[in-house]
């Protein structure tokens, strides 16, 4: 079983892989995706894509949403993470979003903590 520090390191590594390989950009550009679509767009085997997506969803980096067919589920990149995960500091298309994030960072962390605390109650 992973210790908290091992889990944190593993999530951090998974996030780094997603940024380096452009996985977050793929999801941002495509919109919500299932594992098969993500794997095809990212050019990875479906099983590898599924594992990475599950890691990201488990860490709260991706949000699970109902698929348009109303039956399946897809994953989307929440807008509040886009400026950090999709762009580099020199990408002008996100300069406004980065400024807003810096201005409201404490608020984002508070809301994220509240959501994490509420998650078990929502699952029941």
Short mmCIF file of C-alpha atoms in Angstrom, two decimals, residues 12-13 15 22 28 32 44 54 59 63 72 81 83 86 97:
data_model
loop_
_atom_site.label_atom_id
_atom_site.label_comp_id
_atom_site.label_asym_id
_atom_site.label_seq_id
_atom_site.Cartn_x
_atom_site.Cartn_y
_atom_site.Cartn_z
CA UNK A 12 2.98 14.53 -9.16
CA UNK A 13 4.81 12.26 -11.58
CA UNK A 15 0.80 15.24 -13.73
CA UNK A 22 0.62 17.24 -24.02
CA UNK A 28 -8.64 20.65 -23.56
CA UNK A 32 -14.74 15.64 -22.68
CA UNK A 44 -1.07 5.86 -26.74
CA UNK A 54 -8.03 7.16 -13.85
CA UNK A 59 -6.46 13.03 -7.95
CA UNK A 63 -13.81 15.77 -13.78
CA UNK A 72 -21.30 6.33 -20.42
CA UNK A 81 -6.72 23.99 -14.16
CA UNK A 83 -3.87 27.88 -17.27
CA UNK A 86 -2.21 23.30 -20.61
CA UNK A 97 -6.65 33.26 -17.04
#
